[in-house]
CSV table of N, CA and C in Angstrom, one decimal:
chain,number,residue,atom,x,y,z
A,23,UNK,N,-99.8,-1.9,-23.4
A,23,UNK,CA,-98.7,-1.0,-23.5
A,23,UNK,C,-97.4,-1.4,-23.0
A,24,UNK,N,-96.4,-1.4,-23.6
A,24,UNK,CA,-95.2,-1.7,-23.1
A,24,UNK,C,-94.2,-0.5,-22.6
A,25,UNK,N,-93.7,-0.9,-21.2
A,25,UNK,CA,-92.8,0.3,-21.0
A,25,UNK,C,-91.3,-0.1,-20.7
A,26,UNK,N,-90.6,0.7,-21.4
A,26,UNK,CA,-89.2,0.4,-21.3
A,26,UNK,C,-88.5,1.1,-20.4
A,27,UNK,N,-87.7,0.3,-19.6
A,27,UNK,CA,-87.0,0.8,-18.4
A,27,UNK,C,-85.6,0.2,-18.1
A,28,UNK,N,-84.9,0.9,-17.6
A,28,UNK,CA,-83.5,0.2,-17.3
A,28,UNK,C,-83.5,-0.6,-15.9
A,29,UNK,N,-82.6,-1.7,-16.3
A,29,UNK,CA,-82.0,-2.8,-15.3
A,29,UNK,C,-80.8,-2.3,-14.9
A,30,UNK,N,-80.4,-1.7,-13.6
A,30,UNK,CA,-79.2,-1.4,-13.5
A,30,UNK,C,-78.5,-2.4,-12.5
A,31,UNK,N,-77.2,-2.2,-12.4
A,31,UNK,CA,-76.1,-2.8,-11.1
A,31,UNK,C,-75.1,-1.7,-11.2
A,32,UNK,N,-74.2,-2.4,-10.3
A,32,UNK,CA,-73.1,-1.7,-10.0
A,32,UNK,C,-72.1,-1.8,-11.4
A,33,UNK,N,-72.3,-2.7,-12.4
A,33,UNK,CA,-71.8,-2.4,-13.8
A,33,UNK,C,-72.0,-1.1,-14.5
A,34,UNK,N,-72.8,-0.6,-14.1
A,34,UNK,CA,-73.1,1.0,-14.5
A,34,UNK,C,-73.1,2.0,-13.6
A,35,UNK,N,-72.1,1.6,-12.6
A,35,UNK,CA,-71.7,2.5,-11.5
A,35,UNK,C,-71.7,3.9,-12.3
A,36,UNK,N,-71.9,5.1,-11.6
A,36,UNK,CA,-71.9,6.5,-12.0
A,36,UNK,C,-72.9,6.9,-13.0
A,37,UNK,N,-73.8,6.0,-13.8
A,37,UNK,CA,-74.8,6.5,-14.6
A,37,UNK,C,-75.6,7.1,-13.8
A,38,UNK,N,-76.3,8.5,-14.8
A,38,UNK,CA,-77.2,9.4,-13.9
A,38,UNK,C,-78.4,9.0,-14.8
A,39,UNK,N,-79.8,8.8,-14.2
A,39,UNK,CA,-80.9,8.6,-15.1
A,39,UNK,C,-81.5,9.6,-15.8
A,40,UNK,N,-81.7,9.3,-17.1
A,40,UNK,CA,-82.4,10.5,-18.1
A,40,UNK,C,-83.5,11.1,-17.3
A,41,UNK,N,-83.8,12.3,-17.5
A,41,UNK,CA,-85.1,12.9,-17.1
A,41,UNK,C,-86.3,12.2,-17.7
A,42,UNK,N,-87.3,12.2,-17.1
A,42,UNK,CA,-88.6,11.5,-17.5
A,42,UNK,C,-88.3,9.9,-17.4
A,43,UNK,N,-87.6,9.2,-16.7
A,43,UNK,CA,-87.2,8.0,-16.7
A,43,UNK,C,-88.7,7.3,-15.7
A,44,UNK,N,-89.5,6.6,-16.1
A,44,UNK,CA,-90.6,6.1,-15.5
A,44,UNK,C,-90.3,5.0,-14.7
A,45,UNK,N,-89.4,4.2,-14.7
A,45,UNK,CA,-89.3,3.1,-13.9
A,45,UNK,C,-88.1,2.6,-13.8
A,46,UNK,N,-87.5,2.0,-12.8
A,46,UNK,CA,-86.0,1.4,-12.9
A,46,UNK,C,-85.9,0.3,-11.8
A,47,UNK,N,-85.3,-0.6,-12.2
A,47,UNK,CA,-85.1,-1.7,-11.2
A,47,UNK,C,-83.5,-1.9,-11.2
A,48,UNK,N,-83.0,-2.2,-10.0
A,48,UNK,CA,-81.4,-2.2,-9.8
A,48,UNK,C,-81.3,-3.4,-8.8
A,49,UNK,N,-80.2,-3.8,-9.2
A,49,UNK,CA,-79.7,-5.1,-8.3
A,49,UNK,C,-79.3,-4.5,-7.0
A,50,UNK,N,-79.9,-5.2,-6.0
A,50,UNK,CA,-79.9,-5.1,-4.4
A,50,UNK,C,-78.6,-6.1,-4.0
A,51,UNK,N,-78.9,-7.3,-4.1
A,51,UNK,CA,-78.1,-8.5,-3.4
A,51,UNK,C,-77.7,-9.6,-4.3
A,52,UNK,N,-77.0,-10.4,-3.8
A,52,UNK,CA,-76.8,-11.7,-4.5
A,52,UNK,C,-76.3,-12.9,-3.4
A,53,UNK,N,-76.9,-13.9,-3.4
A,53,UNK,CA,-76.4,-14.9,-2.6
A,53,UNK,C,-76.8,-14.4,-1.1
A,54,UNK,N,-75.8,-14.8,0.0
A,54,UNK,CA,-75.9,-14.5,1.3
A,54,UNK,C,-74.5,-13.4,1.8
A,55,UNK,N,-73.7,-13.0,0.6
A,55,UNK,CA,-72.8,-12.1,1.1
A,55,UNK,C,-72.7,-11.0,0.3
A,56,UNK,N,-73.1,-10.8,-0.9
A,56,UNK,CA,-72.8,-9.5,-1.8
A,56,UNK,C,-74.2,-8.4,-1.8
A,57,UNK,N,-73.9,-7.3,-1.7
A,57,UNK,CA,-74.8,-6.3,-1.8
A,57,UNK,C,-74.2,-5.3,-2.9
A,58,UNK,N,-75.0,-4.8,-3.7
A,58,UNK,CA,-74.8,-4.1,-4.7
A,58,UNK,C,-74.5,-2.6,-4.3
A,59,UNK,N,-73.2,-2.0,-4.2
A,59,UNK,CA,-73.0,-0.5,-3.8
A,59,UNK,C,-73.8,0.5,-4.5
A,60,UNK,N,-74.2,0.3,-5.6
A,60,UNK,CA,-74.8,1.4,-6.3
A,60,UNK,C,-76.1,1.2,-6.1
A,61,UNK,N,-77.0,0.5,-5.4
A,61,UNK,CA,-78.2,0.0,-5.2
A,61,UNK,C,-78.9,1.2,-4.6
A,62,UNK,N,-78.4,1.8,-3.5
A,62,UNK,CA,-79.1,3.0,-3.0
A,62,UNK,C,-78.8,4.2,-3.4
A,63,UNK,N,-77.8,4.6,-4.4
A,63,UNK,CA,-77.3,5.6,-5.3
A,63,UNK,C,-78.6,5.6,-6.4
A,64,UNK,N,-79.1,4.3,-7.0
A,64,UNK,CA,-80.0,4.3,-8.1
A,64,UNK,C,-81.3,4.3,-7.5
A,65,UNK,N,-81.7,3.9,-6.3
A,65,UNK,CA,-82.9,4.1,-5.6
A,65,UNK,C,-83.2,5.6,-5.6
A,66,UNK,N,-82.1,6.3,-5.1
A,66,UNK,CA,-82.4,7.7,-4.7
A,66,UNK,C,-82.6,8.5,-6.1
A,67,UNK,N,-82.0,8.1,-7.1
A,67,UNK,CA,-82.3,8.7,-8.5
A,67,UNK,C,-83.6,8.6,-8.8
A,68,UNK,N,-84.1,7.2,-8.5
A,68,UNK,CA,-85.5,6.7,-9.1
A,68,UNK,C,-86.4,7.6,-8.3
A,69,UNK,N,-86.1,8.1,-7.0
A,69,UNK,CA,-87.2,8.4,-6.0
A,69,UNK,C,-87.1,10.3,-6.5
A,70,UNK,N,-85.8,10.7,-7.0
A,70,UNK,CA,-85.9,12.0,-7.3
A,70,UNK,C,-86.4,12.4,-8.8
A,71,UNK,N,-86.9,11.2,-9.5
A,71,UNK,CA,-87.5,11.3,-10.7
A,71,UNK,C,-88.9,11.0,-10.6
A,72,UNK,N,-89.5,10.5,-9.4
A,72,UNK,CA,-90.7,10.2,-9.0
A,72,UNK,C,-90.9,8.8,-10.0
A,73,UNK,N,-90.0,8.1,-10.3
A,73,UNK,CA,-90.0,6.9,-11.0
A,73,UNK,C,-90.4,5.7,-10.1
A,74,UNK,N,-91.2,4.5,-10.6
A,74,UNK,CA,-91.5,3.3,-10.0
A,74,UNK,C,-90.1,2.6,-9.6
A,75,UNK,N,-89.7,2.0,-8.5
A,75,UNK,CA,-88.8,1.4,-8.3
A,75,UNK,C,-88.8,0.3,-7.6
A,76,UNK,N,-88.1,-0.7,-8.1
A,76,UNK,CA,-87.8,-2.1,-7.4
A,76,UNK,C,-86.5,-2.4,-7.2
A,77,UNK,N,-85.8,-3.4,-6.2
A,77,UNK,CA,-84.6,-4.0,-6.3
A,77,UNK,C,-84.9,-5.4,-6.9
A,78,UNK,N,-83.6,-6.1,-7.2
A,78,UNK,CA,-83.7,-7.5,-7.6
A,78,UNK,C,-82.4,-8.1,-6.8
A,79,UNK,N,-82.9,-9.3,-6.5
A,79,UNK,CA,-81.8,-10.4,-5.6
A,79,UNK,C,-81.5,-11.5,-6.8
A,80,UNK,N,-80.1,-11.6,-6.8
A,80,UNK,CA,-79.7,-12.8,-7.8
A,80,UNK,C,-79.7,-14.0,-7.1
A,81,UNK,N,-80.5,-15.0,-7.3
A,81,UNK,CA,-80.7,-16.0,-6.5
A,81,UNK,C,-79.6,-17.3,-6.3
A,82,UNK,N,-79.2,-17.7,-5.3
A,82,UNK,CA,-78.3,-18.9,-5.1
A,82,UNK,C,-79.0,-20.3,-4.6
A,83,UNK,N,-79.9,-19.6,-3.6
A,83,UNK,CA,-80.5,-20.9,-2.9
A,83,UNK,C,-81.8,-20.2,-2.3
A,84,UNK,N,-82.6,-21.1,-1.8
A,84,UNK,CA,-83.9,-20.6,-1.1
A,84,UNK,C,-83.8,-20.7,0.4
A,85,UNK,N,-82.8,-20.5,1.1
A,85,UNK,CA,-82.5,-20.8,2.4
A,85,UNK,C,-83.0,-19.3,3.1
A,86,UNK,N,-83.3,-19.6,4.3
A,86,UNK,CA,-83.7,-18.3,5.2
A,86,UNK,C,-82.6,-17.4,5.3
A,87,UNK,N,-81.2,-17.9,5.7
A,87,UNK,CA,-80.2,-16.9,5.4
A,87,UNK,C,-80.2,-15.9,4.1
A,88,UNK,N,-80.4,-16.6,2.9
A,88,UNK,CA,-80.3,-15.9,1.7
A,88,UNK,C,-81.3,-14.9,1.7
A,89,UNK,N,-82.7,-15.2,2.2
A,89,UNK,CA,-84.0,-14.2,2.2
A,89,UNK,C,-83.5,-13.2,3.4
A,90,UNK,N,-83.0,-13.6,4.4
A,90,UNK,CA,-82.7,-12.6,5.3
A,90,UNK,C,-81.6,-11.5,4.8
A,91,UNK,N,-80.6,-12.0,4.1
A,91,UNK,CA,-79.6,-11.0,3.6
A,91,UNK,C,-80.4,-10.0,2.7
A,92,UNK,N,-81.4,-10.6,1.8
A,92,UNK,CA,-82.0,-9.7,0.7
A,92,UNK,C,-82.7,-8.5,1.5
A,93,UNK,N,-83.5,-9.0,2.7
A,93,UNK,CA,-84.4,-8.3,3.2
A,93,UNK,C,-83.6,-7.1,4.1
A,94,UNK,N,-82.4,-7.7,4.7
A,94,UNK,CA,-81.5,-6.6,5.3
A,94,UNK,C,-81.5,-5.5,4.5
A,95,UNK,N,-81.2,-5.5,3.4
A,95,UNK,CA,-80.9,-4.7,2.5
A,95,UNK,C,-81.9,-3.8,1.5
A,96,UNK,N,-82.9,-4.7,1.4
A,96,UNK,CA,-84.2,-4.0,0.5
A,96,UNK,C,-85.0,-3.5,1.6
A,97,UNK,N,-85.5,-4.6,2.7
A,97,UNK,CA,-86.6,-4.2,3.5
A,97,UNK,C,-87.9,-3.8,2.8
A,98,UNK,N,-89.0,-3.1,2.8
A,98,UNK,CA,-90.1,-3.2,2.2
A,98,UNK,C,-90.2,-2.7,0.6
A,99,UNK,N,-89.0,-2.3,0.2
A,99,UNK,CA,-89.0,-2.1,-1.3
A,99,UNK,C,-89.5,-3.3,-2.2
A,100,UNK,N,-90.2,-3.4,-3.1
A,100,UNK,CA,-90.4,-4.3,-4.0
A,100,UNK,C,-89.3,-5.2,-4.5
A,101,UNK,N,-89.4,-6.4,-4.5
A,101,UNK,CA,-88.1,-7.2,-4.9
A,101,UNK,C,-88.5,-8.2,-5.9
A,102,UNK,N,-87.7,-8.1,-6.9
A,102,UNK,CA,-87.6,-9.3,-7.9
A,102,UNK,C,-86.5,-10.1,-8.0
A,103,UNK,N,-86.8,-11.4,-8.2
A,103,UNK,CA,-85.8,-12.3,-8.2
A,103,UNK,C,-85.1,-12.4,-9.6
A,104,UNK,N,-83.8,-12.6,-9.8
A,104,UNK,CA,-83.1,-12.6,-10.9
A,104,UNK,C,-82.7,-14.4,-10.6
A,105,UNK,N,-83.2,-15.0,-11.8
A,105,UNK,CA,-83.1,-16.7,-11.6
A,105,UNK,C,-82.5,-17.0,-12.9
A,106,UNK,N,-81.1,-16.6,-12.9
A,106,UNK,CA,-80.6,-17.2,-13.9
A,106,UNK,C,-78.9,-17.6,-13.9
A,107,UNK,N,-78.9,-18.1,-12.6
A,107,UNK,CA,-77.7,-18.8,-12.2
A,107,UNK,C,-77.4,-19.9,-13.1
A,108,UNK,N,-76.2,-19.9,-13.7
A,108,UNK,CA,-75.5,-21.2,-14.5
A,108,UNK,C,-74.7,-21.9,-13.4
A,109,UNK,N,-74.5,-21.4,-12.3
A,109,UNK,CA,-73.3,-22.1,-11.5
A,109,UNK,C,-74.1,-23.3,-10.7
A,110,UNK,N,-75.4,-23.1,-10.1
A,110,UNK,CA,-76.0,-24.0,-9.5
A,110,UNK,C,-77.3,-24.3,-10.1
A,111,UNK,N,-77.8,-25.5,-9.9
A,111,UNK,CA,-79.1,-25.8,-10.5
A,111,UNK,C,-80.3,-24.9,-9.6
A,112,UNK,N,-80.8,-24.0,-10.3
A,112,UNK,CA,-82.1,-23.4,-9.7
A,112,UNK,C,-83.2,-24.1,-9.9
A,113,UNK,N,-84.2,-24.4,-9.0
A,113,UNK,CA,-85.0,-25.1,-8.9
A,113,UNK,C,-86.6,-24.4,-8.4
A,114,UNK,N,-87.5,-24.9,-9.2
A,114,UNK,CA,-88.9,-24.2,-8.5
A,114,UNK,C,-89.1,-24.2,-7.0
A,115,UNK,N,-88.9,-25.4,-6.3
A,115,UNK,CA,-89.0,-25.5,-5.1
A,115,UNK,C,-87.9,-24.4,-4.4
A,116,UNK,N,-86.5,-24.3,-4.9
A,116,UNK,CA,-85.9,-23.3,-4.4
A,116,UNK,C,-86.5,-21.7,-4.5
A,117,UNK,N,-87.1,-21.6,-5.7
A,117,UNK,CA,-87.5,-20.2,-5.6
A,117,UNK,C,-88.5,-20.1,-4.7
A,118,UNK,N,-89.5,-20.9,-4.8
A,118,UNK,CA,-90.7,-21.0,-3.5
A,118,UNK,C,-90.2,-20.8,-2.2
A,119,UNK,N,-89.2,-21.4,-2.2
A,119,UNK,CA,-88.8,-21.4,-0.7
A,119,UNK,C,-88.2,-19.9,-0.3
A,120,UNK,N,-87.6,-19.6,-1.3
A,120,UNK,CA,-87.1,-18.0,-1.1
A,120,UNK,C,-87.9,-17.0,-0.8
A,121,UNK,N,-89.4,-17.2,-1.7
A,121,UNK,CA,-90.1,-16.4,-1.5
A,121,UNK,C,-91.0,-16.4,-0.2
A,122,UNK,N,-91.3,-17.7,0.2
A,122,UNK,CA,-91.8,-18.1,1.5
A,122,UNK,C,-91.0,-17.3,2.6
A,123,UNK,N,-89.8,-17.7,2.5
A,123,UNK,CA,-88.8,-17.0,3.7
A,123,UNK,C,-88.6,-15.2,3.7
A,124,UNK,N,-88.7,-15.1,2.5
A,124,UNK,CA,-88.8,-13.7,2.5
A,124,UNK,C,-89.8,-12.8,2.8
A,125,UNK,N,-91.0,-13.7,2.2
A,125,UNK,CA,-92.3,-12.8,2.9
A,125,UNK,C,-92.4,-13.0,4.3
A,126,UNK,N,-92.2,-14.1,4.8
A,126,UNK,CA,-92.1,-14.4,6.4
A,126,UNK,C,-91.2,-13.3,7.2
A,127,UNK,N,-90.3,-12.5,6.6
A,127,UNK,CA,-89.5,-11.5,7.1
A,127,UNK,C,-90.4,-10.1,6.9
A,128,UNK,N,-91.5,-10.0,5.8
A,128,UNK,CA,-92.0,-8.8,5.8
A,128,UNK,C,-91.8,-8.2,4.3
A,129,UNK,N,-91.0,-8.9,3.6
A,129,UNK,CA,-90.5,-8.5,2.2
A,129,UNK,C,-91.9,-8.5,1.2
A,130,UNK,N,-91.8,-7.8,0.2
A,130,UNK,CA,-92.6,-7.5,-0.9
A,130,UNK,C,-92.3,-8.1,-2.1
């Protein structure tokens, strides 16, 4: 069974979730400097609806600094990686490095 649910970021700032939304994923961070100002708003809306929630991080590198930045803003909330950067070459070792670094901090 496929479950359709929104993938949101600050591009949808001000959007209110529809009643009975079952799940939501929202952009939390990007690289080592950007955190999405709408992330916590969407997280709170998901909690109010009882929806499954996860954040996502737009990957630029697999460095410990990038993993630390994401963890600082997401904590123990499940995190998905958005790996579609066309500015830098994203490699499997880079992805695995981020995951290793993120999990070492306690990230999910």
